[in-house]
Amino acid sequence: DTAVSQTPKYLVTQMGNDKSIKCEQNLGHDTMYWYKQDSKKFLKIMFSYNNKELIINETVPNRFSPKSPDKAHLNLHINSLELGDSAVYFCASSQDFRGTGSTFGSGTRLTVV
Amino acid sequence: TQLLEQSPQFLSIQEGENLTVYCNSSSVFSSLQWYRQEPGEGPVLLVTVVTGGEVKKLKRLTFQFGDARKDSSLHITAAQPGDTGLYLCAGARTGFQKLVFGTGTRLLVSP
């Protein structure tokens, strides 16, 4: 059983399109996150949710909209995709709200052409 | 300038060599974690250190948290090709509800 699963693994799309990435965790964790990893492998938090409530929104363009229907799911919708959105997006979860001991999904490689 | 700077950025060594990766900051952290990430996968937690001066061992890997809780190191003894990957430190600070990740160290161990 995969602890944190995100889909799709790869996403290639044209500029201007809207796309969604889904994430589910079966660890019973209270907090879920979206991270963006750039081409230099730097990992930066985008959003965090604790029990379906938005805790962190890290200066992310409002084209990015997270949604948490329940504490086991955190989806990411991106409107009007731009070339600069190309990156690997990771979902993660942790028991505490600071991310200690986070478990990560295997990532979604988004390529905008 | 990143909050957590790792050095070196890239390390290419032969199997059997020893190495140390450093994670430095001017800020104090309540805990510090080390992750390893392999290509096409997400980071996997290796260890969490919480006490200044703490040393933890995981087989051939030794992790140390600085006395002032501003830095950490990862030492690998007798590196093996399976140790190849991206090593990331990440810190949690009191009053902040998020992890801050280091700049990463790419390790390549050749047979």
Tab-separated table of C-alpha atoms in Angstrom:
chain	number	residue	atom	x	y	z
A	1	ASP	CA	0.000	0.000	0.000
A	2	THR	CA	1.409	3.350	-1.041
A	3	ALA	CA	1.393	5.781	1.885
A	4	VAL	CA	1.164	8.994	-0.154
A	5	SER	CA	0.017	8.562	-3.726
A	6	GLN	CA	-0.312	11.287	-6.302
A	7	THR	CA	-1.549	11.180	-9.872
A	8	PRO	CA	-0.623	11.602	-12.600
A	9	LYS	CA	3.100	10.816	-12.543
A	10	TYR	CA	3.703	12.801	-15.734
A	11	LEU	CA	1.710	15.667	-17.196
A	12	VAL	CA	2.524	17.359	-20.495
A	13	THR	CA	0.237	20.176	-21.505
A	14	GLN	CA	0.093	23.363	-23.531
A	15	MET	CA	0.316	26.879	-22.206
A	16	GLY	CA	-3.018	28.281	-21.157
A	17	ASN	CA	-4.559	24.941	-20.217
A	18	ASP	CA	-5.986	24.067	-16.813
A	19	LYS	CA	-4.847	20.894	-15.063
A	20	SER	CA	-5.247	19.103	-11.736
A	21	ILE	CA	-3.009	16.859	-9.666
A	22	LYS	CA	-4.536	14.579	-7.066
A	23	CYS	CA	-3.049	13.351	-3.805
A	24	GLU	CA	-4.188	10.857	-1.212
A	25	GLN	CA	-2.553	9.632	1.993
A	26	ASN	CA	-3.497	6.560	4.024
A	27	LEU	CA	-1.270	7.307	7.017
A	28	GLY	CA	-3.930	9.024	9.086
A	29	HIS	CA	-1.848	12.208	9.149
A	30	ASP	CA	-3.503	15.506	9.971
A	31	THR	CA	-1.429	17.755	7.715
A	32	MET	CA	-0.832	17.635	3.969
A	33	TYR	CA	1.407	19.741	1.757
A	34	TRP	CA	2.223	20.659	-1.795
A	35	TYR	CA	5.849	21.336	-2.655
A	36	LYS	CA	7.451	22.480	-5.892
A	37	GLN	CA	10.910	21.229	-6.882
A	38	ASP	CA	12.647	23.297	-9.527
A	39	SER	CA	15.271	22.284	-12.064
A	40	LYS	CA	18.016	22.867	-9.494
A	41	LYS	CA	16.290	20.391	-7.165
A	42	PHE	CA	15.366	23.068	-4.653
A	43	LEU	CA	12.239	22.017	-2.750
A	44	LYS	CA	9.890	24.795	-1.662
A	45	ILE	CA	6.589	24.576	0.133
A	46	MET	CA	3.530	25.948	-1.659
A	47	PHE	CA	0.584	25.085	0.575
A	48	SER	CA	-0.244	23.182	3.709
A	49	TYR	CA	-3.580	22.022	5.057
A	50	ASN	CA	-4.316	20.798	8.560
A	51	ASN	CA	-7.558	18.867	8.911
A	52	LYS	CA	-8.912	20.419	5.690
A	53	GLU	CA	-8.024	23.948	6.801
A	54	LEU	CA	-5.514	26.046	4.819
A	55	ILE	CA	-2.527	26.832	7.047
A	56	ILE	CA	0.144	28.039	4.643
A	57	ASN	CA	-0.073	29.772	1.283
A	58	GLU	CA	3.467	30.660	0.309
A	59	THR	CA	3.235	33.545	-2.135
A	60	VAL	CA	1.933	31.286	-4.845
A	61	PRO	CA	0.136	32.829	-7.853
A	62	ASN	CA	-3.611	32.573	-7.468
A	63	ARG	CA	-3.686	30.436	-10.611
A	64	PHE	CA	-2.806	27.651	-8.160
A	65	SER	CA	-5.734	26.544	-6.047
A	66	PRO	CA	-5.501	23.688	-3.560
A	67	LYS	CA	-8.560	21.862	-2.363
A	68	SER	CA	-8.877	19.419	0.532
A	69	PRO	CA	-12.200	17.545	0.515
A	70	ASP	CA	-11.144	15.575	3.611
A	71	LYS	CA	-7.967	15.201	5.627
A	72	ALA	CA	-6.776	12.271	3.505
A	73	HIS	CA	-6.915	14.162	0.211
A	74	LEU	CA	-5.289	17.323	-1.083
A	75	ASN	CA	-5.637	18.217	-4.740
A	76	LEU	CA	-3.940	20.984	-6.697
A	77	HIS	CA	-5.638	22.757	-9.575
A	78	ILE	CA	-3.644	25.033	-11.846
A	79	ASN	CA	-5.312	27.498	-14.212
A	80	SER	CA	-3.835	29.112	-17.296
A	81	LEU	CA	-0.597	27.163	-17.187
A	82	GLU	CA	2.618	29.018	-18.014
A	83	LEU	CA	6.020	27.768	-19.159
A	84	GLY	CA	7.482	28.672	-15.763
A	85	ASP	CA	5.114	26.264	-14.039
A	86	SER	CA	7.140	23.355	-15.415
A	87	ALA	CA	8.585	21.530	-12.409
A	88	VAL	CA	8.080	18.472	-10.254
A	89	TYR	CA	5.269	18.844	-7.745
A	90	PHE	CA	5.314	16.745	-4.584
A	91	CYS	CA	2.516	16.005	-2.201
A	92	ALA	CA	3.481	15.152	1.388
A	93	SER	CA	1.863	14.510	4.729
A	94	SER	CA	2.921	14.628	8.364
A	95	GLN	CA	1.376	14.035	11.750
A	96	ASP	CA	2.328	17.480	13.097
A	97	PHE	CA	1.737	20.853	11.454
A	98	ARG	CA	5.438	21.700	11.057
A	99	GLY	CA	6.202	18.901	8.653
A	100	THR	CA	8.361	16.893	11.020
A	101	GLY	CA	8.848	13.405	9.648
A	102	SER	CA	7.030	14.118	6.409
A	103	THR	CA	6.199	11.327	3.982
A	104	PHE	CA	6.352	12.328	0.332
A	105	GLY	CA	4.602	11.070	-2.757
A	106	SER	CA	6.638	10.113	-5.798
A	107	GLY	CA	5.988	13.401	-7.568
A	108	THR	CA	4.231	14.720	-10.667
A	109	ARG	CA	6.491	16.004	-13.416
A	110	LEU	CA	4.626	18.842	-15.100
A	111	THR	CA	5.887	20.041	-18.471
A	112	VAL	CA	4.231	23.041	-20.063
A	113	VAL	CA	4.937	23.455	-23.786
B	1	THR	CA	20.535	33.466	0.066
B	2	GLN	CA	18.833	30.288	1.264
B	3	LEU	CA	18.064	29.712	4.918
B	4	LEU	CA	19.766	26.314	4.907
B	5	GLU	CA	22.930	26.010	2.852
B	6	GLN	CA	24.344	22.592	2.077
B	7	SER	CA	27.879	21.811	1.027
B	8	PRO	CA	29.175	20.456	-1.147
B	9	GLN	CA	26.573	20.860	-3.881
B	10	PHE	CA	27.905	17.850	-5.734
B	11	LEU	CA	30.167	15.003	-4.699
B	12	SER	CA	31.497	12.227	-6.911
B	13	ILE	CA	33.477	9.509	-5.129
B	14	GLN	CA	34.581	5.911	-5.461
B	15	GLU	CA	32.997	3.043	-3.591
B	16	GLY	CA	34.583	2.590	-0.176
B	17	GLU	CA	35.417	6.254	0.419
B	18	ASN	CA	34.107	8.277	3.339
B	19	LEU	CA	32.315	11.602	2.973
B	20	THR	CA	30.653	14.349	4.974
B	21	VAL	CA	27.810	16.613	3.904
B	22	TYR	CA	27.155	19.832	5.782
B	23	CYS	CA	23.954	21.767	6.388
B	24	ASN	CA	24.442	25.271	7.783
B	25	SER	CA	22.259	28.165	8.831
B	26	SER	CA	22.353	31.315	10.914
B	27	SER	CA	18.936	30.413	12.348
B	28	VAL	CA	18.126	28.092	15.233
B	29	PHE	CA	16.004	25.041	14.493
B	30	SER	CA	13.851	23.030	16.889
B	31	SER	CA	14.547	19.939	14.812
B	32	LEU	CA	16.443	19.007	11.725
B	33	GLN	CA	15.818	16.156	9.355
B	34	TRP	CA	17.745	14.480	6.578
B	35	TYR	CA	16.113	13.035	3.494
B	36	ARG	CA	17.448	11.089	0.526
B	37	GLN	CA	15.825	11.443	-2.866
B	38	GLU	CA	16.423	9.079	-5.782
B	39	PRO	CA	15.639	10.002	-9.406
B	40	GLY	CA	11.931	9.922	-10.158
B	41	GLU	CA	10.974	9.525	-6.522
B	42	GLY	CA	10.076	11.722	-3.596
B	43	PRO	CA	12.394	12.424	-0.659
B	44	VAL	CA	12.527	9.674	1.948
B	45	LEU	CA	13.142	10.533	5.589
B	46	LEU	CA	16.402	9.166	6.993
B	47	VAL	CA	16.552	10.713	10.454
B	48	THR	CA	15.282	13.495	12.703
B	49	VAL	CA	17.526	15.141	15.296
B	50	VAL	CA	16.068	17.394	17.969
B	51	THR	CA	18.676	17.983	20.685
B	52	GLY	CA	21.761	20.169	20.306
B	53	GLY	CA	24.850	17.960	20.073
B	54	GLU	CA	22.769	14.873	19.300
B	55	VAL	CA	24.391	12.119	17.259
B	56	LYS	CA	22.374	9.414	15.537
B	57	LYS	CA	23.655	6.448	13.593
B	58	LEU	CA	21.885	4.583	10.853
B	59	LYS	CA	24.159	1.719	9.726
B	60	ARG	CA	27.013	3.500	7.866
B	61	LEU	CA	25.393	6.927	8.175
B	62	THR	CA	26.118	9.202	11.140
B	63	PHE	CA	24.065	12.353	11.689
B	64	GLN	CA	24.996	15.155	14.053
B	65	PHE	CA	23.045	18.198	15.184
B	66	GLY	CA	25.173	21.177	16.139
B	67	ASP	CA	25.320	22.259	19.776
B	68	ALA	CA	23.619	25.557	18.937
B	69	ARG	CA	21.047	23.785	16.724
B	70	LYS	CA	22.046	25.896	13.711
B	71	ASP	CA	23.813	23.228	11.700
B	72	SER	CA	24.025	19.526	11.022
B	73	SER	CA	26.254	17.051	9.275
B	74	LEU	CA	25.846	13.694	7.613
B	75	HIS	CA	28.843	11.375	7.483
B	76	ILE	CA	28.848	8.254	5.340
B	77	THR	CA	31.457	5.585	5.981
B	78	ALA	CA	32.561	3.271	3.180
B	79	ALA	CA	30.120	4.654	0.631
B	80	GLN	CA	28.370	2.232	-1.705
B	81	PRO	CA	26.734	2.807	-5.107
B	82	GLY	CA	23.369	2.395	-3.384
B	83	ASP	CA	24.088	5.595	-1.451
B	84	THR	CA	23.854	7.581	-4.690
B	85	GLY	CA	21.144	10.215	-4.566
B	86	LEU	CA	20.182	13.736	-3.584
B	87	TYR	CA	20.571	14.420	0.136
B	88	LEU	CA	18.386	17.131	1.606
B	89	CYS	CA	18.406	18.593	5.073
B	90	ALA	CA	15.232	20.240	6.323
B	91	GLY	CA	14.625	22.277	9.445
B	92	ALA	CA	11.636	23.170	11.561
B	93	ARG	CA	11.707	26.437	13.508
B	94	THR	CA	9.683	27.323	16.568
B	95	GLY	CA	6.754	29.526	15.591
B	96	PHE	CA	6.840	28.503	11.941
B	97	GLN	CA	4.411	25.965	10.582
B	98	LYS	CA	6.567	24.576	7.820
B	99	LEU	CA	9.788	22.823	6.965
B	100	VAL	CA	12.573	24.710	5.243
B	101	PHE	CA	14.671	22.592	2.919
B	102	GLY	CA	18.367	22.910	2.260
B	103	THR	CA	19.927	23.508	-1.129
B	104	GLY	CA	20.724	19.804	-1.579
B	105	THR	CA	23.834	17.698	-2.137
B	106	ARG	CA	24.015	15.338	-5.094
B	107	LEU	CA	26.115	12.286	-4.299
B	108	LEU	CA	27.409	9.894	-6.939
B	109	VAL	CA	29.201	6.765	-5.765
B	110	SER	CA	30.914	4.840	-8.531
B	111	PRO	CA	31.794	1.121	-8.274
